[in-house]
Tab-separated table of C-alpha atoms in Angstrom:
chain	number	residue	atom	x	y	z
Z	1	UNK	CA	48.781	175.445	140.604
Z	2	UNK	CA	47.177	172.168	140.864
Z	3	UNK	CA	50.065	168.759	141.894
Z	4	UNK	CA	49.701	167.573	138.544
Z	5	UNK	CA	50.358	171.030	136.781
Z	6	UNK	CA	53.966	171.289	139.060
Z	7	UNK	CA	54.562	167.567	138.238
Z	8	UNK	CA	54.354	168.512	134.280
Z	9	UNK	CA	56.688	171.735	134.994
Z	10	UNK	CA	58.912	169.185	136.990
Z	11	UNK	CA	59.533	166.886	134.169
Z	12	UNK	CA	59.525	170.220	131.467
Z	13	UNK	CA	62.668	171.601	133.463
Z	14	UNK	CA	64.262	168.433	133.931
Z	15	UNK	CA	63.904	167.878	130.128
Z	16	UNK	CA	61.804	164.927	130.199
Z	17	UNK	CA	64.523	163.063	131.721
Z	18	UNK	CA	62.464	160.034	133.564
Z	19	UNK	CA	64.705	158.642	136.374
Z	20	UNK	CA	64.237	155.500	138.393
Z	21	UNK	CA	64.090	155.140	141.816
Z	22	UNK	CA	67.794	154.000	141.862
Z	23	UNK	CA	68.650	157.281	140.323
Z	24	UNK	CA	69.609	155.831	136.626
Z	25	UNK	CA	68.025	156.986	133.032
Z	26	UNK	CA	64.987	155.145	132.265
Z	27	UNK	CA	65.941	152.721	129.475
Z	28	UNK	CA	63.329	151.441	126.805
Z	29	UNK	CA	62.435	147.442	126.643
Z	30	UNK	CA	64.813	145.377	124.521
Z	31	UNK	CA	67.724	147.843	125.373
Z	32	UNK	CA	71.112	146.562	125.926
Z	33	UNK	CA	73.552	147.893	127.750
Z	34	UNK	CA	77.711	146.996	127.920
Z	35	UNK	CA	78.189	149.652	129.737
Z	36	UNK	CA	81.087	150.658	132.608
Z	37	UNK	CA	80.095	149.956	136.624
Z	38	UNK	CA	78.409	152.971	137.928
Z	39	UNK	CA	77.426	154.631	135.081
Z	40	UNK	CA	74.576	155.017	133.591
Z	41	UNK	CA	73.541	156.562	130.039
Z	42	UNK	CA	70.379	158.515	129.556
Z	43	UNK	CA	67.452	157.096	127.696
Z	44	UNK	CA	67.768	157.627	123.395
Z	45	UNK	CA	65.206	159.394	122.152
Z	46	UNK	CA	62.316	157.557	120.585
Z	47	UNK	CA	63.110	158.394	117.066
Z	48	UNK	CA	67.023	157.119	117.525
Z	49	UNK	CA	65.316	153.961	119.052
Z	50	UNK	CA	63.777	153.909	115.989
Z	51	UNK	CA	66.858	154.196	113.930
Z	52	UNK	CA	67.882	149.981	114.784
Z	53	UNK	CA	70.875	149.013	116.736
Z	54	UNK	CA	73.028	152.187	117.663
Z	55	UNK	CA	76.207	151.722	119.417
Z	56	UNK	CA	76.832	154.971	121.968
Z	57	UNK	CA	80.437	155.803	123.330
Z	58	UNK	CA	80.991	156.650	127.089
Z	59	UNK	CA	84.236	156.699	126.772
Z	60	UNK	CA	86.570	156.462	124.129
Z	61	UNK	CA	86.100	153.249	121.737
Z	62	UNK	CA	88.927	152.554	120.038
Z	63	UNK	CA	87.588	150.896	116.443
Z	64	UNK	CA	89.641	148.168	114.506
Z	65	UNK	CA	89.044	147.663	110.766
Z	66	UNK	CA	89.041	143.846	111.570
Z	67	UNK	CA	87.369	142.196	114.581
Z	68	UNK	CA	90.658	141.655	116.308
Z	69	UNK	CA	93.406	143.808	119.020
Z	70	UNK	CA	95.741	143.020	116.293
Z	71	UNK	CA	94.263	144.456	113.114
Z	72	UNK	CA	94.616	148.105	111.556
Z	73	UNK	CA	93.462	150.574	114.199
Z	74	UNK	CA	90.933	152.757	112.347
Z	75	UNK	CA	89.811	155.512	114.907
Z	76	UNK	CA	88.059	156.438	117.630
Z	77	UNK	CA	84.488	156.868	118.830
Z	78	UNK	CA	84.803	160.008	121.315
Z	79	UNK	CA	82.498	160.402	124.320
Z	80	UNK	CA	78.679	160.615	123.543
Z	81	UNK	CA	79.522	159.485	120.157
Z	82	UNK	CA	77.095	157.220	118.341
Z	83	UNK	CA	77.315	154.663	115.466
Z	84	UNK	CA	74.995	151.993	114.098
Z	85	UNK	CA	75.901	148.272	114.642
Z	86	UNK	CA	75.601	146.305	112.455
Z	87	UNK	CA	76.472	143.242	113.314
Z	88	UNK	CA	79.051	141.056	115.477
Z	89	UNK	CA	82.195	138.814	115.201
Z	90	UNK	CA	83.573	136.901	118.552
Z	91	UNK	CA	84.408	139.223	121.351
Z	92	UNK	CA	83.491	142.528	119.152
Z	93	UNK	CA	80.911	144.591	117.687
Z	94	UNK	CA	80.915	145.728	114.217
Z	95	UNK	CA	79.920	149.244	113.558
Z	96	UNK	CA	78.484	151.151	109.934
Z	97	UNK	CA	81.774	153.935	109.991
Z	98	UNK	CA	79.245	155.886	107.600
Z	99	UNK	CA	81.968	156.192	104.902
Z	100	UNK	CA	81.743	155.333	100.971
Z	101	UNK	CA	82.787	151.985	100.512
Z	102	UNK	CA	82.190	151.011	97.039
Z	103	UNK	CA	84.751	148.086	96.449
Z	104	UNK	CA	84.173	146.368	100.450
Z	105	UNK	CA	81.748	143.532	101.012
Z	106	UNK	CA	80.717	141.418	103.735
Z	107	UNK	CA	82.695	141.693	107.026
Z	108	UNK	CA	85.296	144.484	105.526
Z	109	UNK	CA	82.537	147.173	105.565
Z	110	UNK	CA	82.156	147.236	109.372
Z	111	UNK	CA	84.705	148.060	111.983
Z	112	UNK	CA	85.057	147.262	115.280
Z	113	UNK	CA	84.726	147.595	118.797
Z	114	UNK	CA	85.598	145.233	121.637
Z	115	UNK	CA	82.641	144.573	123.147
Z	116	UNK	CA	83.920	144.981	126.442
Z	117	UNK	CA	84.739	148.410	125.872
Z	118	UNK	CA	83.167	151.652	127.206
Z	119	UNK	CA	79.715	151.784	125.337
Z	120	UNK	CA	76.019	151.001	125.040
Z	121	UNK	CA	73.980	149.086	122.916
Z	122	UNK	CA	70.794	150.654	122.922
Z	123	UNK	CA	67.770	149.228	120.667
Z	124	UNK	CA	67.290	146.534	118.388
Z	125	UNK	CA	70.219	145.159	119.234
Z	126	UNK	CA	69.277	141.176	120.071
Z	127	UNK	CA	69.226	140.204	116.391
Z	128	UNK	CA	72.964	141.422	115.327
Z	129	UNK	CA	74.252	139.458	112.363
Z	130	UNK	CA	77.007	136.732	113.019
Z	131	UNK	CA	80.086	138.180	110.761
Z	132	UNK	CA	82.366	135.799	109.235
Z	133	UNK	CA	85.695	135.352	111.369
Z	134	UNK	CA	88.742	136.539	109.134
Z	135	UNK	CA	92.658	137.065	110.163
Z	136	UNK	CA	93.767	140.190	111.477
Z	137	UNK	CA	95.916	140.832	108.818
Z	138	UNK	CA	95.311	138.398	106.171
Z	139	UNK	CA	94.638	139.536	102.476
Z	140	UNK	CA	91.289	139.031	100.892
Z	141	UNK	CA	89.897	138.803	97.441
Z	142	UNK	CA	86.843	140.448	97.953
Z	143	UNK	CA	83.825	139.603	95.210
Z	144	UNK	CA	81.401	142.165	94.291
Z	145	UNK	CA	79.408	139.850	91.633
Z	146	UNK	CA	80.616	136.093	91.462
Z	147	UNK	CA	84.170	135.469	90.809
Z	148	UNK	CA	84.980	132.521	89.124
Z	149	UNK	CA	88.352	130.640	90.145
Z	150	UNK	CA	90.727	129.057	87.433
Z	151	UNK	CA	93.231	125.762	87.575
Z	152	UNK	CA	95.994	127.580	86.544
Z	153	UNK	CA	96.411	131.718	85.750
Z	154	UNK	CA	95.028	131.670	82.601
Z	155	UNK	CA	91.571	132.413	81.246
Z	156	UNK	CA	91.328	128.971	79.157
Z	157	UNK	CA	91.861	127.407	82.556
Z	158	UNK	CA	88.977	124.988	83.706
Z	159	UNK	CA	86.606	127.235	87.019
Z	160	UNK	CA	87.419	125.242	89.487
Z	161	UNK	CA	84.872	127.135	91.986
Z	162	UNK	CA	83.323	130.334	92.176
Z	163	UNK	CA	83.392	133.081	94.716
Z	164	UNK	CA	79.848	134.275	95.298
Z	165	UNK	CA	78.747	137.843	95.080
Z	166	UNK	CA	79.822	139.957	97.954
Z	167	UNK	CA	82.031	136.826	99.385
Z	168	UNK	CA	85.623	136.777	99.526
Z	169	UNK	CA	88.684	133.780	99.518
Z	170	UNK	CA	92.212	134.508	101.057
Z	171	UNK	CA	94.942	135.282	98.601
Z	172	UNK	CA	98.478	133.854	99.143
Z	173	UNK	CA	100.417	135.079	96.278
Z	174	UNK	CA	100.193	137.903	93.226
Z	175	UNK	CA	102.011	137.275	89.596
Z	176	UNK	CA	103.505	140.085	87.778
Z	177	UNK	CA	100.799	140.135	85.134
Z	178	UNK	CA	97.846	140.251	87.624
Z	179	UNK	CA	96.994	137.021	88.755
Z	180	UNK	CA	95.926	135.841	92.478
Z	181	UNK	CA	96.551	132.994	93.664
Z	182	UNK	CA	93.313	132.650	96.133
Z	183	UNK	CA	92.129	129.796	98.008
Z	184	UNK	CA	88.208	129.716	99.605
Z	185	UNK	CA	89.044	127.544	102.482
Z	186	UNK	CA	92.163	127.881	105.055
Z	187	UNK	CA	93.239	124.316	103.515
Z	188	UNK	CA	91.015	124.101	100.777
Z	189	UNK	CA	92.195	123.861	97.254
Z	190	UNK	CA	94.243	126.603	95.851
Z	191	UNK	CA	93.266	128.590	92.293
Z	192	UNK	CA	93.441	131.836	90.856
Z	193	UNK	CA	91.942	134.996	89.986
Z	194	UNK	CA	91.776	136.918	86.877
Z	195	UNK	CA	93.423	140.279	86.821
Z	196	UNK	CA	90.393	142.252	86.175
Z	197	UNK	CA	88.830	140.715	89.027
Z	198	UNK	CA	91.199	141.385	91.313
Z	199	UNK	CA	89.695	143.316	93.962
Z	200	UNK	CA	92.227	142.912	97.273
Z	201	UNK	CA	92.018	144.067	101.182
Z	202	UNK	CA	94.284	143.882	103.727
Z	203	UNK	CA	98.167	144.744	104.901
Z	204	UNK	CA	99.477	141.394	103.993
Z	205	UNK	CA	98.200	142.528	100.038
Z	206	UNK	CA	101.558	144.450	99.695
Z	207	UNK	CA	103.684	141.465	100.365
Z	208	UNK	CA	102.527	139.151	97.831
């Protein structure tokens, strides 16, 4: 057997794993890693490469359904789990959970990992869209076509402003026929939403 037949059977064995001389995985230009000291995580195959910006566990990842220690823990990410990201929020990483999410828009369809946690970031990962910061626990009208935003809770009511498709506005208060009080800035001008538009996320929703 010639040295570059037993080199082929070499790699064949060793399943095509390519180490480097430091005794890590091989890992593909543009990767990036957040990964834990010492460890290292094998190269992704070329067609998960392909896939975008995947997000794979080492350890357990615990995932929040805001960007924030303090929001609604959602689940877990177990060892050798993977996820695409999709984008990222101060201090976290906001992953696709892969679930049916017909009435969420914007930053509520992600959740999140700290992005100091126990994972890897491995391909197209440099161009991650910025999310939107939002409160932990805050509630949120959430806009799936434009929303418009009335003077008073009343239909007849002059629009005051509009919430754009797949935008949201915080909402501070609920009245007993439907309406929401919303307001699109944190001390912007309060107005309110029309019961059939109503369309509300997060825990603080069940106080108002």
């Amino acid at each position: 057997m010639t040295r570059l037949s037993l080199a082929v059977l070499v790699l064949v064995l060793a399943g095509c794993r390519v180490e480097t001389p430091g005794g890590s995985a091989a890992v593909a230009p543009g990767d990036t890693l957040v990964a834990t000291p010492g460890e290292a995580m094998p190269a992704l195959p070329a067609e998960r490469r392909d896939a975008g910006c995947m997000l794979v566990a080492q350890d357990t990842v615990m995932l929040y359904a805001r960007p924030s220690v303090a929001a609604v823990r959602f689940g877990v990410l177990a060892p050798g789990d993977s996820a695409r990201a999709s984008g990222r929020a101060p201090g976290f990483v906001g992953i696709d959970p892969g679930t049916a999410q017909a009435a969420n828009v914007g930053p509520f369809r992600l959740r999140y990992a700290s992005a100091d946690g126990p994972f890897a970031l491995r391909g197209a990962c440099a161009d991650l869209p910025q999310q939107p910061r939002v409160d932990p626990v805050a509630c949120y009208q959430m806009a799936m076509g434009a929303v418009r935003i009335h003077a008073r809770p009343d239909t007849a009511a002059a629009v005051v402003a509009t919430i754009p498709a797949q935008g949201f506005a915080e909402a501070t208060q609920k009245t007993p026929s439907g309406w929401l009080r919303v307001r699109l800035e944190r001390n912007g001008p309060p107005g309110w939403v029309a019961p059939a538009d109503v369309n509300m996320s997060g825990p603080a929703c069940d106080a108002l």
